[in-house]
Amino acid sequence: MSYVDEVLERIIAKNPAEPEFHQAVKEVLSSLRPVIEANEEKYRKEALLERLTEPDRQFKFRVPWVDDKGQVQVNTGYRVQFNNSIGPYKGGLRLHPSVNLGIIKFLGFEQIFKNSLTGLPIGGGKGGSDFDPKGKSDREVMAFCQSFMTELCKYIGADTDVPAGDIGTGAREIGYMFGQFKKIRGTYEGVLTGKGLSYGGSLARTEATGYGLLYLTEEMLKCNGHDIKGKTVCVSGSGNVAIYATQKAHQLGAKVVTVSDSTGWVYDPEGIDVALLKEVKEVKRARLTEYAAARPSAEYHEGRGVWTIKCDVALPCATQNELLLEDAKALVANGCIAVAEGANMPTTLDATEYLQQNNVLFAPGKAANAGGVATSALEMSQNSERLSWTFEEVDSKLQGIMVNIFHNLDDAAKRYGKEGDYVAGANIAGFEKVAEAMIAQGVV
Ligand code: NDP
Ligand code: 2IT
């Protein structure tokens, strides 16, 4: 049996209840086959793949907090420190009822390669909790965040592990967590990114993931003879990534006609009104029904359905496994030319293969959404030098990073005879640097 298949089999046997983790590892290791096969003896002897797929360490802890009725609630907190061979652990904190260890491990594993692709010195990690911020008062969110950080603060630090936002964790949650870290540890340090601008945050971090997604998509289209201008775009999700992806798509002359949330979706043929979407989602924290109620051109639909709308470009920006084989078929039938993942692993493996086989340009999340963590690394740099850069400075660095990522994966794919396969290109380019650093640092 090949080394890759042996390791895949062992991971599934050893971590039986973690399907998302299996999926992420399978995608990465399968596309690394040519690289592994070229170095099979060496990597096997080094147990490189076993070391790469086993987190350095993982924490799981109780998070008790008191709700507004005086009732004690208990959630479970996680932090997985996956790999720090190229820099301190770096990755977001997800707050969503679906969170479990397997989901955090898949996200942490993806983060290793994504962070490597940014070209910046950051390792891979991820954390979160099964706490649901939806419908909670600010005081309840604060109580949860403080309790979560009371435990998490033992394991993180500006040079050790630097968490940030993800689903359910935005500026409000990062603020409460930063305050509690400072109170317990007594140091004012860049231990979290995505901070508010008044206390060490970076300009353009809020916009970075969505903007970065569009910068990479624009470059991918350009290098394949297309122009983003004039394209019709379907976006899923209506959170941080979706909102700023929509804004930048419009700035580049495209038209976004859909957004979604966990209960339904909106089709707005005149183009999504970003100011209204921000008001509904960022200010009121309301459902998309409120967007549709305030916008005569918009139709609201319950359930899923975004990918049935005809578009040139599809940008899944909600969550994992939200673009299925049947959706891929609908996109291809409607003439879609490109899919770029704003979310982490939103496209299932069979849907990805179908899109690639039908010549749809496909940019995987670990490349396409890397602008968020890249700008987090720029926030870390600003915190270290105790300076802040202008919006234009950060945004122009972000643009350079995203264009560079695209060319790195394009080149890596070509080097292994897989021209146009950006999934393989991203995995290979991300892996090469991490593997070299791991081997150079010995068996640790
Ligand atoms: P937000 O919490 O701001 O928004 C998430 C959006 O996705 C909401 O519209 C939410 O709907 C929807 N959603 C979440 N879970 C589900 C679900 N199970 N089914 C259907 N819809 C769902 O998160 P972000 O925008 O920050 O994150 C979106 C994706 O992007 C995630 O995969 C995240 O890991 C990834 N990402 C985020 C980065 C960042 O910087 N924030 C960086 C790189 C990747 P509802 O409000 O109804 O729950
Ligand atoms: O998935 C991701 O890359 C993020 N949620 C952002 C991580 C970060 O550290 O900014």
Short mmCIF file of C-alpha atoms and ligand atoms in Angstrom, two decimals:
data_model
loop_
_atom_site.label_atom_id
_atom_site.label_comp_id
_atom_site.label_asym_id
_atom_site.label_seq_id
_atom_site.Cartn_x
_atom_site.Cartn_y
_atom_site.Cartn_z
CA MET A 1 0.00 0.00 0.00
CA SER A 2 1.28 3.51 -0.74
CA TYR A 3 2.46 5.65 2.17
CA VAL A 4 -0.45 8.10 1.62
CA ASP A 5 -3.07 5.31 1.72
CA GLU A 6 -1.49 3.76 4.79
CA VAL A 7 -1.63 7.07 6.66
CA LEU A 8 -5.20 7.80 5.54
CA GLU A 9 -6.34 4.39 6.77
CA ARG A 10 -4.64 4.88 10.13
CA ILE A 11 -6.16 8.34 10.63
CA ILE A 12 -9.68 7.07 10.04
CA ALA A 13 -9.16 4.12 12.41
CA LYS A 14 -7.58 6.31 15.08
CA ASN A 15 -10.12 9.18 14.94
CA PRO A 16 -13.36 7.39 14.01
CA ALA A 17 -15.88 10.11 14.91
CA GLU A 18 -14.27 12.96 12.94
CA PRO A 19 -15.66 12.89 9.36
CA GLU A 20 -14.76 16.51 8.54
CA PHE A 21 -11.17 15.89 9.64
CA HIS A 22 -11.00 12.76 7.44
CA GLN A 23 -12.35 14.78 4.51
CA ALA A 24 -9.77 17.55 4.90
CA VAL A 25 -6.86 15.13 5.29
CA LYS A 26 -8.03 13.04 2.35
CA GLU A 27 -8.21 16.06 0.07
CA VAL A 28 -4.75 17.28 1.06
CA LEU A 29 -2.93 13.94 1.05
CA SER A 30 -4.55 12.77 -2.20
CA SER A 31 -3.34 15.81 -4.07
CA LEU A 32 0.10 15.54 -2.48
CA ARG A 33 0.60 12.06 -3.94
CA PRO A 34 3.10 13.14 -6.63
CA VAL A 35 5.21 15.03 -4.08
CA ILE A 36 5.08 12.20 -1.53
CA GLU A 37 5.80 9.53 -4.13
CA ALA A 38 8.87 11.44 -5.31
CA ASN A 39 10.22 11.40 -1.71
CA GLU A 40 8.45 8.32 -0.34
CA GLU A 41 11.40 6.66 1.40
CA LYS A 42 12.58 9.83 3.10
CA TYR A 43 9.14 10.97 4.25
CA ARG A 44 8.22 7.50 5.49
CA LYS A 45 11.42 7.27 7.53
CA GLU A 46 10.72 10.74 8.96
CA ALA A 47 7.07 9.75 9.64
CA LEU A 48 6.35 13.14 8.14
CA LEU A 49 2.69 12.54 7.32
CA GLU A 50 1.97 11.00 10.73
CA ARG A 51 3.54 14.06 12.40
CA LEU A 52 1.71 16.47 10.10
CA THR A 53 -1.70 14.92 10.81
CA GLU A 54 -1.33 14.62 14.60
CA PRO A 55 -1.80 17.98 16.36
CA ASP A 56 1.07 19.19 18.55
CA ARG A 57 -1.51 19.36 21.34
CA GLN A 58 -5.24 19.88 21.86
CA PHE A 59 -7.16 21.37 24.76
CA LYS A 60 -10.78 20.64 25.66
CA PHE A 61 -12.32 22.43 28.63
CA ARG A 62 -15.52 23.27 30.50
CA VAL A 63 -16.94 26.77 30.00
CA PRO A 64 -19.53 27.57 32.71
CA TRP A 65 -21.39 30.89 32.61
CA VAL A 66 -24.57 32.42 34.06
CA ASP A 67 -27.45 33.40 31.76
CA ASP A 68 -29.80 36.38 32.23
CA LYS A 69 -32.22 34.28 34.28
CA GLY A 70 -29.50 33.35 36.77
CA GLN A 71 -29.24 29.82 35.37
CA VAL A 72 -25.77 28.30 35.03
CA GLN A 73 -25.00 27.08 31.51
CA VAL A 74 -22.11 24.81 30.52
CA ASN A 75 -20.41 24.74 27.12
CA THR A 76 -17.30 22.94 25.86
CA GLY A 77 -14.26 24.93 24.72
CA TYR A 78 -11.50 23.73 22.36
CA ARG A 79 -8.11 24.87 21.13
CA VAL A 80 -6.09 22.68 18.80
CA GLN A 81 -2.45 23.74 18.35
CA PHE A 82 -1.72 21.84 15.17
CA ASN A 83 1.67 22.81 13.80
CA ASN A 84 4.09 25.62 14.66
CA SER A 85 6.98 24.80 12.38
CA ILE A 86 6.84 28.10 10.48
CA GLY A 87 5.50 30.43 13.20
CA PRO A 88 3.26 30.73 16.29
CA TYR A 89 -0.06 28.86 16.05
CA LYS A 90 -2.59 31.09 14.30
CA GLY A 91 -6.26 30.57 13.51
CA GLY A 92 -9.76 31.57 14.49
CA LEU A 93 -12.25 30.66 17.18
CA ARG A 94 -15.60 29.29 15.98
CA LEU A 95 -18.69 29.75 18.17
CA HIS A 96 -21.50 27.59 16.78
CA PRO A 97 -23.65 24.79 18.24
CA SER A 98 -22.22 22.32 15.69
CA VAL A 99 -18.64 22.70 16.97
CA ASN A 100 -16.88 19.49 18.05
CA LEU A 101 -13.29 18.27 18.11
CA GLY A 102 -13.40 16.86 14.55
CA ILE A 103 -14.54 20.20 13.11
CA ILE A 104 -11.86 22.12 15.00
CA LYS A 105 -9.23 19.60 13.82
CA PHE A 106 -10.28 19.91 10.17
CA LEU A 107 -10.09 23.69 10.43
CA GLY A 108 -6.73 23.58 12.23
CA PHE A 109 -5.30 21.17 9.65
CA GLU A 110 -6.41 23.37 6.73
CA GLN A 111 -4.98 26.38 8.52
CA ILE A 112 -1.43 24.91 8.43
CA PHE A 113 -1.33 25.02 4.62
CA LYS A 114 -3.31 28.24 4.28
CA ASN A 115 -0.98 30.07 6.63
CA SER A 116 2.03 28.71 4.78
CA LEU A 117 0.58 29.99 1.48
CA THR A 118 0.39 33.54 2.82
CA GLY A 119 4.21 33.62 2.86
CA LEU A 120 4.07 35.01 6.41
CA PRO A 121 5.50 33.34 9.55
CA ILE A 122 2.36 31.77 11.07
CA GLY A 123 1.66 28.17 12.09
CA GLY A 124 -1.72 26.40 12.16
CA GLY A 125 -4.27 26.27 14.97
CA LYS A 126 -8.01 26.60 15.58
CA GLY A 127 -10.43 26.69 18.47
CA GLY A 128 -13.95 27.47 19.51
CA SER A 129 -16.95 26.25 21.41
CA ASP A 130 -20.44 24.81 20.94
CA PHE A 131 -21.80 28.07 22.43
CA ASP A 132 -24.43 29.73 20.20
CA PRO A 133 -24.20 33.56 20.29
CA LYS A 134 -27.53 33.83 18.43
CA GLY A 135 -30.31 35.31 20.52
CA LYS A 136 -28.02 35.95 23.51
CA SER A 137 -27.81 39.34 25.21
CA ASP A 138 -24.52 41.26 25.20
CA ARG A 139 -24.14 40.43 28.88
CA GLU A 140 -24.55 36.71 28.22
CA VAL A 141 -22.02 36.85 25.38
CA MET A 142 -19.60 38.68 27.69
CA ALA A 143 -20.11 36.11 30.46
CA PHE A 144 -19.37 33.27 28.04
CA CYS A 145 -16.32 35.01 26.50
CA GLN A 146 -14.84 35.78 29.91
CA SER A 147 -15.26 32.21 31.12
CA PHE A 148 -13.85 30.84 27.83
CA MET A 149 -10.79 33.09 28.07
CA THR A 150 -10.25 32.31 31.77
CA GLU A 151 -9.15 28.84 30.62
CA LEU A 152 -7.81 29.64 27.13
CA CYS A 153 -5.43 32.33 28.46
CA LYS A 154 -3.21 29.61 29.95
CA TYR A 155 -2.26 28.35 26.50
CA ILE A 156 -1.96 31.42 24.26
CA GLY A 157 0.32 34.45 23.85
CA ALA A 158 1.62 36.83 21.18
CA ASP A 159 4.59 34.54 20.44
CA THR A 160 2.83 31.22 21.19
CA ASP A 161 -0.67 31.06 19.78
CA VAL A 162 -2.77 33.94 18.45
CA PRO A 163 -6.50 33.24 17.99
CA ALA A 164 -8.92 35.40 15.96
CA GLY A 165 -12.51 35.41 14.69
CA ASP A 166 -14.42 32.81 12.69
CA ILE A 167 -18.13 31.86 12.51
CA GLY A 168 -19.92 33.49 15.45
CA THR A 169 -16.82 35.35 16.66
CA GLY A 170 -16.65 38.96 15.54
CA ALA A 171 -15.43 42.26 16.96
CA ARG A 172 -17.73 42.08 20.00
CA GLU A 173 -16.51 38.65 21.11
CA ILE A 174 -12.83 39.46 20.43
CA GLY A 175 -13.20 42.61 22.58
CA TYR A 176 -14.59 40.71 25.57
CA MET A 177 -11.93 38.01 25.22
CA PHE A 178 -9.09 40.53 24.94
CA GLY A 179 -10.32 42.33 28.07
CA GLN A 180 -10.36 39.11 30.07
CA PHE A 181 -6.91 38.02 28.81
CA LYS A 182 -5.48 41.38 29.90
CA LYS A 183 -7.17 41.21 33.29
CA ILE A 184 -5.84 37.74 34.10
CA ARG A 185 -2.41 37.80 32.49
CA GLY A 186 -1.71 41.49 33.11
CA THR A 187 0.08 42.03 29.80
CA TYR A 188 -1.02 44.19 26.89
CA GLU A 189 0.02 42.12 23.91
CA GLY A 190 -1.16 41.15 20.44
CA VAL A 191 -2.61 37.87 21.68
CA LEU A 192 -5.70 38.08 19.47
CA THR A 193 -6.28 39.55 16.03
CA GLY A 194 -9.42 41.15 14.68
CA LYS A 195 -9.25 43.58 17.60
CA GLY A 196 -11.09 46.91 17.58
CA LEU A 197 -9.22 49.84 16.04
CA SER A 198 -9.05 51.67 19.40
CA TYR A 199 -7.03 48.87 21.04
CA GLY A 200 -4.56 47.48 18.55
CA GLY A 201 -6.67 46.23 15.66
CA SER A 202 -5.61 46.66 12.05
CA LEU A 203 -7.44 48.71 9.48
CA ALA A 204 -8.82 46.46 6.71
CA ARG A 205 -8.87 43.28 8.87
CA THR A 206 -12.69 43.36 8.93
CA GLU A 207 -12.82 43.52 5.14
CA ALA A 208 -9.77 41.31 4.49
CA THR A 209 -11.21 37.84 3.90
CA GLY A 210 -13.93 39.00 1.51
CA TYR A 211 -11.68 41.52 -0.27
CA GLY A 212 -8.87 38.97 -0.53
CA LEU A 213 -11.27 36.43 -2.02
CA LEU A 214 -12.11 38.88 -4.80
CA TYR A 215 -8.46 39.84 -5.41
CA LEU A 216 -7.59 36.18 -5.94
CA THR A 217 -10.70 35.51 -8.03
CA GLU A 218 -9.95 38.52 -10.21
CA GLU A 219 -6.38 37.28 -10.82
CA MET A 220 -7.53 33.72 -11.54
CA LEU A 221 -10.09 34.98 -14.06
CA LYS A 222 -7.58 37.34 -15.67
CA CYS A 223 -4.96 34.60 -16.10
CA ASN A 224 -7.60 32.46 -17.79
CA GLY A 225 -8.75 35.14 -20.22
CA HIS A 226 -11.77 36.49 -18.32
CA ASP A 227 -12.63 39.81 -16.70
CA ILE A 228 -14.45 40.03 -13.35
CA LYS A 229 -16.13 43.19 -14.61
CA GLY A 230 -19.69 42.58 -15.76
CA LYS A 231 -19.91 39.09 -14.23
CA THR A 232 -22.97 37.86 -12.32
CA VAL A 233 -21.99 36.38 -8.97
CA CYS A 234 -23.80 34.12 -6.48
CA VAL A 235 -22.62 34.43 -2.88
CA SER A 236 -23.76 32.22 0.00
CA GLY A 237 -23.67 33.29 3.64
CA SER A 238 -24.30 36.81 4.90
CA GLY A 239 -21.65 37.13 7.59
CA ASN A 240 -18.24 38.78 7.65
CA VAL A 241 -16.80 37.01 4.59
CA ALA A 242 -19.96 37.23 2.46
CA ILE A 243 -20.60 40.92 3.17
CA TYR A 244 -17.12 42.14 2.21
CA ALA A 245 -16.87 39.74 -0.74
CA THR A 246 -20.10 41.29 -2.04
CA GLN A 247 -18.81 44.82 -1.45
CA LYS A 248 -15.52 44.21 -3.30
CA ALA A 249 -17.26 42.33 -6.15
CA HIS A 250 -19.40 45.41 -6.72
CA GLN A 251 -16.36 47.71 -6.56
CA LEU A 252 -14.74 45.59 -9.28
CA GLY A 253 -17.80 45.92 -11.51
CA ALA A 254 -19.46 42.53 -10.94
CA LYS A 255 -23.03 42.06 -9.70
CA VAL A 256 -23.84 39.84 -6.71
CA VAL A 257 -27.43 38.57 -6.88
CA THR A 258 -27.71 36.20 -3.89
CA VAL A 259 -26.83 35.88 -0.20
CA SER A 260 -28.03 33.32 2.36
CA ASP A 261 -28.13 32.46 6.04
CA SER A 262 -28.90 29.29 7.95
CA THR A 263 -32.65 29.59 7.42
CA GLY A 264 -33.02 30.89 3.88
CA TRP A 265 -31.69 32.91 0.95
CA VAL A 266 -32.32 36.02 -1.04
CA TYR A 267 -32.34 36.51 -4.81
CA ASP A 268 -31.97 40.16 -5.71
CA PRO A 269 -31.61 40.53 -9.51
CA GLU A 270 -30.79 44.23 -9.20
CA GLY A 271 -27.75 43.40 -7.10
CA ILE A 272 -27.41 43.02 -3.33
CA ASP A 273 -27.68 46.34 -1.46
CA VAL A 274 -24.57 46.09 0.76
CA ALA A 275 -25.51 48.99 3.05
CA LEU A 276 -28.87 47.38 3.78
CA LEU A 277 -27.28 43.94 4.26
CA LYS A 278 -24.80 45.42 6.76
CA GLU A 279 -27.61 47.15 8.64
CA VAL A 280 -29.61 43.89 8.88
CA LYS A 281 -26.68 41.60 9.74
CA GLU A 282 -24.03 43.72 11.50
CA VAL A 283 -26.25 46.19 13.37
CA LYS A 284 -29.59 44.46 13.98
CA ARG A 285 -28.20 40.86 13.94
CA ALA A 286 -31.49 39.96 12.21
CA ARG A 287 -32.63 37.38 9.62
CA LEU A 288 -32.54 37.89 5.85
CA THR A 289 -36.33 38.18 5.85
CA GLU A 290 -35.72 41.74 7.07
CA TYR A 291 -33.50 42.44 4.06
CA ALA A 292 -36.20 41.15 1.71
CA ALA A 293 -38.91 43.14 3.52
CA ALA A 294 -36.97 46.38 3.01
CA ARG A 295 -35.95 45.75 -0.61
CA PRO A 296 -38.68 45.56 -3.30
CA SER A 297 -36.42 43.86 -5.89
CA ALA A 298 -35.53 40.96 -3.55
CA GLU A 299 -37.21 37.55 -3.27
CA TYR A 300 -36.81 35.54 -0.05
CA HIS A 301 -36.77 31.72 -0.14
CA GLU A 302 -36.75 29.33 2.81
CA GLY A 303 -34.10 26.59 2.95
CA ARG A 304 -31.20 26.13 0.51
CA GLY A 305 -31.13 27.10 -3.16
CA VAL A 306 -28.51 29.77 -3.89
CA TRP A 307 -26.68 27.56 -6.43
CA THR A 308 -29.78 27.15 -8.62
CA ILE A 309 -29.49 30.78 -9.73
CA LYS A 310 -27.68 31.33 -13.04
CA CYS A 311 -24.27 32.93 -12.50
CA ASP A 312 -20.77 33.24 -13.95
CA VAL A 313 -18.97 33.05 -10.62
CA ALA A 314 -19.97 31.25 -7.39
CA LEU A 315 -18.51 32.25 -4.04
CA PRO A 316 -19.53 29.94 -1.17
CA CYS A 317 -18.93 31.99 1.99
CA ALA A 318 -21.03 30.29 4.73
CA THR A 319 -19.74 26.98 6.08
CA GLN A 320 -18.32 23.52 5.29
CA ASN A 321 -20.10 21.14 2.90
CA GLU A 322 -22.67 23.66 1.68
CA LEU A 323 -22.00 23.14 -2.05
CA LEU A 324 -22.98 19.57 -2.94
CA LEU A 325 -22.71 17.49 -6.11
CA GLU A 326 -26.27 18.44 -7.16
CA ASP A 327 -25.33 22.13 -6.72
CA ALA A 328 -22.17 21.67 -8.80
CA LYS A 329 -24.31 20.11 -11.54
CA ALA A 330 -26.73 23.05 -11.46
CA LEU A 331 -23.85 25.55 -11.63
CA VAL A 332 -22.26 23.79 -14.62
CA ALA A 333 -25.63 23.49 -16.39
CA ASN A 334 -26.10 27.24 -15.93
CA GLY A 335 -22.70 28.09 -17.46
CA CYS A 336 -20.73 28.98 -14.31
CA ILE A 337 -17.03 29.53 -15.15
CA ALA A 338 -15.44 29.87 -11.70
CA VAL A 339 -15.94 28.83 -8.08
CA ALA A 340 -13.78 30.37 -5.34
CA GLU A 341 -14.22 29.30 -1.73
CA GLY A 342 -14.63 32.09 0.83
CA ALA A 343 -15.56 29.57 3.52
CA ASN A 344 -13.42 26.65 4.70
CA MET A 345 -14.15 23.45 2.76
CA PRO A 346 -17.64 24.55 1.58
CA THR A 347 -17.49 22.25 -1.45
CA THR A 348 -17.75 18.48 -0.97
CA LEU A 349 -15.06 16.30 -2.59
CA ASP A 350 -17.40 14.91 -5.26
CA ALA A 351 -18.68 18.40 -6.11
CA THR A 352 -15.10 19.71 -6.41
CA GLU A 353 -14.19 16.86 -8.78
CA TYR A 354 -17.30 17.46 -10.88
CA LEU A 355 -16.53 21.17 -11.22
CA GLN A 356 -12.91 20.50 -12.17
CA GLN A 357 -13.87 17.80 -14.68
CA ASN A 358 -16.25 20.28 -16.30
CA ASN A 359 -13.51 22.92 -16.66
CA VAL A 360 -14.84 25.26 -14.01
CA LEU A 361 -11.93 27.25 -12.53
CA PHE A 362 -11.81 26.20 -8.88
CA ALA A 363 -9.92 28.10 -6.13
CA PRO A 364 -9.87 26.17 -2.83
CA GLY A 365 -10.52 27.95 0.46
CA LYS A 366 -7.02 27.55 1.81
CA ALA A 367 -5.86 29.86 -0.98
CA ALA A 368 -8.95 31.93 -1.74
CA ASN A 369 -9.83 32.91 1.84
CA ALA A 370 -6.25 33.33 3.08
CA GLY A 371 -6.58 37.13 3.01
CA GLY A 372 -8.16 37.10 6.48
CA VAL A 373 -5.35 35.33 8.24
CA ALA A 374 -2.74 37.15 6.14
CA THR A 375 -4.11 40.46 7.38
CA SER A 376 -4.16 39.02 10.91
CA ALA A 377 -0.43 38.45 10.47
CA LEU A 378 -0.12 42.09 9.36
CA GLU A 379 -1.98 43.06 12.56
CA MET A 380 0.60 41.04 14.52
CA SER A 381 3.42 42.93 12.76
CA GLN A 382 1.83 46.29 13.61
CA ASN A 383 1.36 45.22 17.25
CA SER A 384 5.02 44.13 17.45
CA GLU A 385 6.32 47.44 16.14
CA ARG A 386 3.64 49.37 18.11
CA LEU A 387 2.57 51.26 15.02
CA SER A 388 -0.51 51.23 12.82
CA TRP A 389 -0.57 51.37 9.08
CA THR A 390 -3.13 53.16 6.90
CA PHE A 391 -6.05 51.33 5.28
CA GLU A 392 -4.42 51.79 1.86
CA GLU A 393 -1.13 50.33 3.06
CA VAL A 394 -2.74 47.21 4.52
CA ASP A 395 -5.10 46.80 1.56
CA SER A 396 -2.27 47.06 -0.95
CA LYS A 397 -0.20 44.48 0.95
CA LEU A 398 -3.29 42.22 0.99
CA GLN A 399 -3.68 42.58 -2.77
CA GLY A 400 -0.03 41.71 -3.33
CA ILE A 401 -0.32 38.66 -1.08
CA MET A 402 -3.43 37.31 -2.86
CA VAL A 403 -1.96 37.78 -6.34
CA ASN A 404 1.22 36.09 -5.16
CA ILE A 405 -0.74 33.15 -3.68
CA PHE A 406 -2.51 32.59 -6.99
CA HIS A 407 0.78 32.50 -8.92
CA ASN A 408 2.39 30.20 -6.35
CA LEU A 409 -0.36 27.66 -6.70
CA ASP A 410 -0.50 28.01 -10.45
CA ASP A 411 3.29 27.38 -10.61
CA ALA A 412 3.18 24.46 -8.16
CA ALA A 413 0.41 22.79 -10.20
CA LYS A 414 2.43 23.25 -13.42
CA ARG A 415 5.62 21.85 -11.81
CA TYR A 416 3.80 18.59 -11.15
CA GLY A 417 2.09 18.42 -14.54
CA LYS A 418 -1.30 19.42 -13.14
CA GLU A 419 -1.82 22.73 -14.91
CA GLY A 420 -5.05 24.45 -13.87
CA ASP A 421 -5.58 22.15 -10.86
CA TYR A 422 -5.47 24.83 -8.16
CA VAL A 423 -6.49 22.36 -5.43
CA ALA A 424 -3.31 20.36 -6.04
CA GLY A 425 -1.33 23.58 -6.50
CA ALA A 426 -2.48 25.00 -3.15
CA ASN A 427 -1.81 21.80 -1.24
CA ILE A 428 1.61 21.30 -2.83
CA ALA A 429 2.77 24.91 -2.40
CA GLY A 430 1.49 25.04 1.20
CA PHE A 431 3.04 21.66 2.08
CA GLU A 432 6.51 22.24 0.62
CA LYS A 433 7.47 25.02 3.03
CA VAL A 434 6.03 23.29 6.10
CA ALA A 435 7.71 19.97 5.23
CA GLU A 436 11.07 21.65 4.75
CA ALA A 437 10.76 23.48 8.10
CA MET A 438 9.68 20.31 9.92
CA ILE A 439 12.57 18.27 8.59
CA ALA A 440 15.08 21.07 9.30
CA GLN A 441 13.91 21.27 12.92
CA GLY A 442 14.38 17.56 13.63
CA VAL A 443 12.07 15.10 15.36
CA VAL A 444 10.10 17.30 17.75
P1 NDP B 1 -20.05 34.73 10.28
O1 NDP B 1 -20.44 34.13 11.56
O2 NDP B 1 -19.81 36.19 10.17
O3 NDP B 1 -21.10 34.35 9.15
C1 NDP B 1 -21.41 33.03 8.86
C2 NDP B 1 -22.50 32.99 7.80
O4 NDP B 1 -22.68 31.65 7.37
C3 NDP B 1 -23.84 33.45 8.32
O5 NDP B 1 -24.57 33.99 7.28
C4 NDP B 1 -24.46 32.15 8.82
O6 NDP B 1 -25.86 32.17 8.87
C5 NDP B 1 -23.98 31.18 7.74
N1 NDP B 1 -23.88 29.84 8.33
C6 NDP B 1 -23.08 29.46 9.35
N2 NDP B 1 -23.25 28.16 9.63
C7 NDP B 1 -24.18 27.73 8.77
C8 NDP B 1 -24.77 26.47 8.55
N3 NDP B 1 -24.44 25.41 9.28
N4 NDP B 1 -25.67 26.38 7.54
C9 NDP B 1 -26.00 27.47 6.78
N5 NDP B 1 -25.47 28.69 6.95
C10 NDP B 1 -24.57 28.81 7.91
O7 NDP B 1 -18.74 33.91 9.83
P2 NDP B 1 -17.64 34.30 8.75
O8 NDP B 1 -18.25 35.06 7.63
O9 NDP B 1 -16.49 34.84 9.47
O10 NDP B 1 -17.20 32.84 8.24
C11 NDP B 1 -17.79 32.22 7.10
C12 NDP B 1 -16.86 31.13 6.58
O11 NDP B 1 -15.61 31.71 6.21
C13 NDP B 1 -16.51 30.03 7.59
O12 NDP B 1 -16.31 28.82 6.89
C14 NDP B 1 -15.17 30.50 8.14
O13 NDP B 1 -14.41 29.43 8.65
C15 NDP B 1 -14.54 31.08 6.88
N6 NDP B 1 -13.46 32.04 7.06
C16 NDP B 1 -13.61 33.16 7.82
C17 NDP B 1 -12.58 34.06 7.93
C18 NDP B 1 -12.72 35.34 8.69
O14 NDP B 1 -11.76 36.12 8.69
N7 NDP B 1 -13.84 35.62 9.34
C19 NDP B 1 -11.29 33.81 7.28
C20 NDP B 1 -11.26 32.66 6.44
C21 NDP B 1 -12.31 31.80 6.37
P3 NDP B 1 -26.58 32.40 10.29
O15 NDP B 1 -26.27 33.80 10.68
O16 NDP B 1 -28.02 32.14 10.06
O17 NDP B 1 -25.96 31.38 11.22
O1 2IT B 2 -10.26 30.46 8.74
C1 2IT B 2 -9.54 31.45 8.91
O2 2IT B 2 -8.51 31.63 8.25
C2 2IT B 2 -9.95 32.44 9.91
N1 2IT B 2 -11.01 32.29 10.51
C3 2IT B 2 -9.08 33.62 10.21
C4 2IT B 2 -7.97 33.24 11.14
C5 2IT B 2 -7.11 34.38 11.65
O3 2IT B 2 -6.25 34.07 12.49
O4 2IT B 2 -7.28 35.53 11.23
#
